[in-house]
Amino acid sequence: MKNQNLPSWMKQLTGFAGVIGASALIGFPAWAHITSNTKVANATQTQQVAGNVKTAASPAPTDASQAPTGASPAPTSATKDIVAIASGDAQFKTLTKALGSAGLVTTLQGKGPFTVFAPTDAAFAALPKGTVEDLLKPANKAKLTKILTYHVVPGSVLSTSLKSGDVKSVEGTSLNVAVSAGKVTVSGANVVKADIKASNGVIHVIDKVLMPPAPTR
């Protein structure tokens, strides 16, 4: 059937649909052609203790019909970076202060991902008297940085992916992970709470401050 036989209102509708189709093709987002080539640094090291290196999960979508008009969804831990989570948790006051003294805040706010074995305030308090105060002195920044980076592993490793074995820390020496009967220890420290997901990794809470081994000659 030729167009001249169509009623005028149908001709107008057909023309309008053609304009929409052309606009959609023209406006197709350029970013749809971009592919990600991002690689996790030191992934090989992380895989020594992980069957699968998993990135932090994205927060579940919020049902807009249940939220007040104009309101933003409540933040979840997975929308916050590692430092934001630690600084907002009362059990990590000493750790947060130590990260600031060591100049590691910006690092752990970065893209990562990182797996952090985070000692609680009670774990720091269990150190010999005066140890924490001494480590927080500017003169001991290098020593404090060495200790804190010993608690960090490249990659985002959930507890379900942990396997027994050695894994190299960001500090440079290895941590020993032991998984037995559902219990996980890291160089002798117990994981008391696992899988606190952050936007740039995951935190596992431990009950002991880990000390890197002394260098061998």
Coordinates of C-alpha atoms in Angstrom, one line a residue:
M1 CA 0.0 0.0 0.0
K2 CA 1.4 3.4 -1.0
N3 CA 1.8 6.2 1.5
Q4 CA -0.6 8.5 -0.4
N5 CA -3.4 6.0 0.5
L6 CA -2.8 6.4 4.2
P7 CA -4.9 8.8 6.3
S8 CA -3.0 12.0 7.2
W9 CA -2.8 11.1 10.9
M10 CA -1.1 7.8 10.0
K11 CA 1.4 9.6 7.8
Q12 CA 2.3 11.9 10.7
L13 CA 2.7 9.0 13.1
T14 CA 5.0 7.1 10.7
G15 CA 7.2 10.1 10.1
F16 CA 7.5 10.7 13.9
A17 CA 8.5 7.1 14.5
G18 CA 11.3 7.5 11.9
V19 CA 12.6 10.6 13.6
I20 CA 12.7 8.7 17.0
G21 CA 14.6 5.8 15.5
A22 CA 17.2 8.0 13.8
S23 CA 17.7 10.0 17.1
A24 CA 18.2 6.8 19.0
L25 CA 20.9 5.7 16.6
I26 CA 22.6 9.0 16.7
G27 CA 22.5 9.3 20.5
F28 CA 23.8 5.7 21.2
P29 CA 26.3 6.2 24.0
A30 CA 29.9 6.1 23.0
W31 CA 30.8 4.3 26.2
A32 CA 29.0 1.2 25.1
H33 CA 31.9 0.4 22.8
I34 CA 34.5 0.7 25.7
T35 CA 35.8 -2.6 27.1
S36 CA 37.5 -3.0 30.4
N37 CA 41.1 -4.2 30.4
T38 CA 41.7 -3.6 34.1
K39 CA 43.9 -6.2 35.8
V40 CA 44.2 -6.8 39.5
A41 CA 47.8 -6.2 40.6
N42 CA 49.5 -9.2 42.0
A43 CA 46.5 -11.5 41.2
T44 CA 48.8 -14.5 41.0
Q45 CA 49.8 -13.9 44.6
T46 CA 46.2 -13.6 45.8
Q47 CA 45.2 -16.8 44.0
Q48 CA 47.6 -18.8 46.2
V49 CA 44.9 -18.6 48.9
A50 CA 41.8 -18.0 46.7
G51 CA 40.1 -20.3 44.3
N52 CA 38.4 -17.2 42.9
V53 CA 39.4 -13.6 43.4
K54 CA 36.1 -11.7 43.7
T55 CA 35.5 -8.0 43.6
A56 CA 33.2 -6.3 46.1
A57 CA 29.6 -6.9 45.3
S58 CA 27.5 -4.0 44.0
P59 CA 24.7 -2.9 46.4
A60 CA 21.2 -4.2 45.5
P61 CA 19.1 -1.8 43.6
T62 CA 16.6 0.2 45.6
D63 CA 12.9 0.1 44.7
A64 CA 12.2 3.7 43.7
S65 CA 8.5 3.2 44.4
Q66 CA 9.2 2.7 48.1
A67 CA 11.5 5.7 48.5
P68 CA 10.4 9.3 49.1
T69 CA 10.5 11.5 46.1
G70 CA 14.0 13.0 45.6
A71 CA 15.5 10.8 48.4
S72 CA 18.8 8.9 47.8
P73 CA 19.1 5.3 48.8
A74 CA 20.6 4.7 52.2
P75 CA 24.4 3.9 51.9
T76 CA 25.6 0.3 52.4
S77 CA 29.1 -0.8 53.3
A78 CA 29.7 -1.8 49.7
T79 CA 29.3 1.8 48.6
K80 CA 32.0 3.0 51.1
D81 CA 35.8 2.5 50.8
I82 CA 37.9 0.6 53.3
V83 CA 38.9 3.7 55.2
A84 CA 35.4 5.0 55.4
I85 CA 34.2 1.7 56.9
A86 CA 37.0 1.5 59.4
S87 CA 36.6 5.1 60.5
G88 CA 32.9 4.6 61.0
D89 CA 33.3 1.5 63.2
A90 CA 33.9 2.0 66.9
Q91 CA 36.1 -1.1 67.1
F92 CA 38.7 0.3 64.7
K93 CA 39.5 3.6 66.4
T94 CA 43.2 2.7 66.9
L95 CA 43.5 1.3 63.4
T96 CA 42.0 4.4 61.9
K97 CA 44.4 6.6 63.9
A98 CA 47.4 4.4 62.8
L99 CA 46.4 4.6 59.1
G100 CA 46.5 8.4 59.4
S101 CA 49.9 8.4 61.2
A102 CA 51.4 6.1 58.6
G103 CA 50.0 8.1 55.6
L104 CA 48.0 5.2 54.3
V105 CA 44.6 6.7 54.2
T106 CA 44.8 7.8 50.6
T107 CA 46.2 4.4 49.5
L108 CA 43.3 2.5 51.1
Q109 CA 40.9 4.9 49.7
G110 CA 42.2 4.1 46.2
K111 CA 40.8 1.8 43.6
G112 CA 42.5 -1.4 44.9
P113 CA 41.0 -3.8 45.4
F114 CA 42.5 -4.8 48.7
T115 CA 41.9 -7.4 51.4
V116 CA 42.5 -6.0 54.8
F117 CA 42.9 -8.2 57.9
A118 CA 41.9 -5.5 60.4
P119 CA 42.9 -5.7 64.1
T120 CA 40.4 -4.4 66.6
D121 CA 41.1 -1.9 69.4
A122 CA 41.3 -4.8 71.8
A123 CA 44.0 -6.4 69.6
F124 CA 46.1 -3.2 69.7
A125 CA 45.5 -2.9 73.5
A126 CA 46.9 -6.4 74.0
L127 CA 50.3 -5.3 72.7
P128 CA 53.0 -4.6 75.4
K129 CA 52.3 -1.3 77.3
G130 CA 53.5 1.8 75.4
T131 CA 53.8 0.0 72.0
V132 CA 50.9 1.7 70.3
E133 CA 51.9 5.2 71.6
D134 CA 55.5 4.6 70.4
L135 CA 54.4 3.4 66.9
L136 CA 52.3 6.5 66.4
K137 CA 55.3 8.8 66.9
P138 CA 56.4 10.5 63.6
A139 CA 59.9 9.1 64.1
N140 CA 58.5 5.6 63.8
K141 CA 56.3 6.2 60.7
A142 CA 58.3 3.7 58.6
K143 CA 58.0 0.9 61.2
L144 CA 54.2 1.6 61.6
T145 CA 53.8 1.5 57.8
K146 CA 55.6 -1.8 57.6
I147 CA 53.3 -3.3 60.2
L148 CA 50.1 -2.0 58.7
T149 CA 50.9 -3.0 55.1
Y150 CA 51.6 -6.5 56.5
H151 CA 47.9 -6.7 57.2
V152 CA 47.0 -6.0 53.5
V153 CA 46.8 -8.4 50.6
P154 CA 46.3 -7.4 46.9
G155 CA 42.9 -8.4 45.5
S156 CA 39.5 -8.8 47.1
V157 CA 39.2 -12.3 48.7
L158 CA 36.0 -13.4 50.5
S159 CA 36.1 -15.9 53.2
T160 CA 34.4 -18.5 51.0
S161 CA 37.4 -18.3 48.7
L162 CA 40.2 -18.5 51.3
K163 CA 42.4 -21.6 51.2
S164 CA 45.3 -22.7 53.5
G165 CA 48.7 -21.5 52.3
D166 CA 51.0 -18.5 52.2
V167 CA 50.1 -15.3 50.5
K168 CA 52.4 -12.3 50.0
S169 CA 51.3 -9.1 51.7
V170 CA 51.7 -5.6 50.4
E171 CA 54.5 -5.2 52.9
G172 CA 56.4 -7.8 50.9
T173 CA 56.6 -10.8 53.2
S174 CA 54.0 -13.6 53.4
L175 CA 51.1 -14.2 55.7
N176 CA 50.1 -17.8 56.5
V177 CA 46.4 -18.5 56.1
A178 CA 45.0 -21.7 57.7
V179 CA 41.5 -22.9 57.1
S180 CA 40.2 -25.8 59.2
A181 CA 36.7 -26.9 60.2
G182 CA 35.2 -23.6 59.2
K183 CA 37.8 -21.6 61.2
V184 CA 40.2 -19.2 59.6
T185 CA 43.5 -18.0 61.1
V186 CA 46.0 -15.6 59.6
S187 CA 49.5 -15.9 60.9
G188 CA 48.1 -17.0 64.3
A189 CA 45.3 -14.4 64.5
N190 CA 41.7 -15.5 64.4
V191 CA 39.3 -14.1 61.9
V192 CA 36.4 -13.1 64.2
K193 CA 34.3 -11.4 61.6
A194 CA 34.6 -11.9 57.8
D195 CA 33.5 -10.4 54.6
I196 CA 32.8 -6.7 55.4
K197 CA 32.5 -5.6 51.8
A198 CA 33.8 -2.2 50.7
S199 CA 33.7 -0.5 47.3
N200 CA 37.4 -1.2 46.9
G201 CA 37.9 -4.5 48.6
V202 CA 36.9 -6.5 51.7
I203 CA 37.7 -6.4 55.4
H204 CA 38.2 -9.4 57.7
V205 CA 38.3 -8.6 61.4
I206 CA 41.1 -10.2 63.4
D207 CA 41.8 -10.4 67.1
K208 CA 45.6 -9.9 67.0
V209 CA 48.0 -7.3 65.6
L210 CA 50.3 -9.1 63.1
M211 CA 54.0 -8.4 63.2
P212 CA 56.1 -8.9 60.0
P213 CA 59.0 -11.3 60.4
A214 CA 62.4 -9.8 61.0
P215 CA 64.5 -9.6 57.8
T216 CA 67.0 -12.5 57.4
R217 CA 70.6 -11.9 56.6

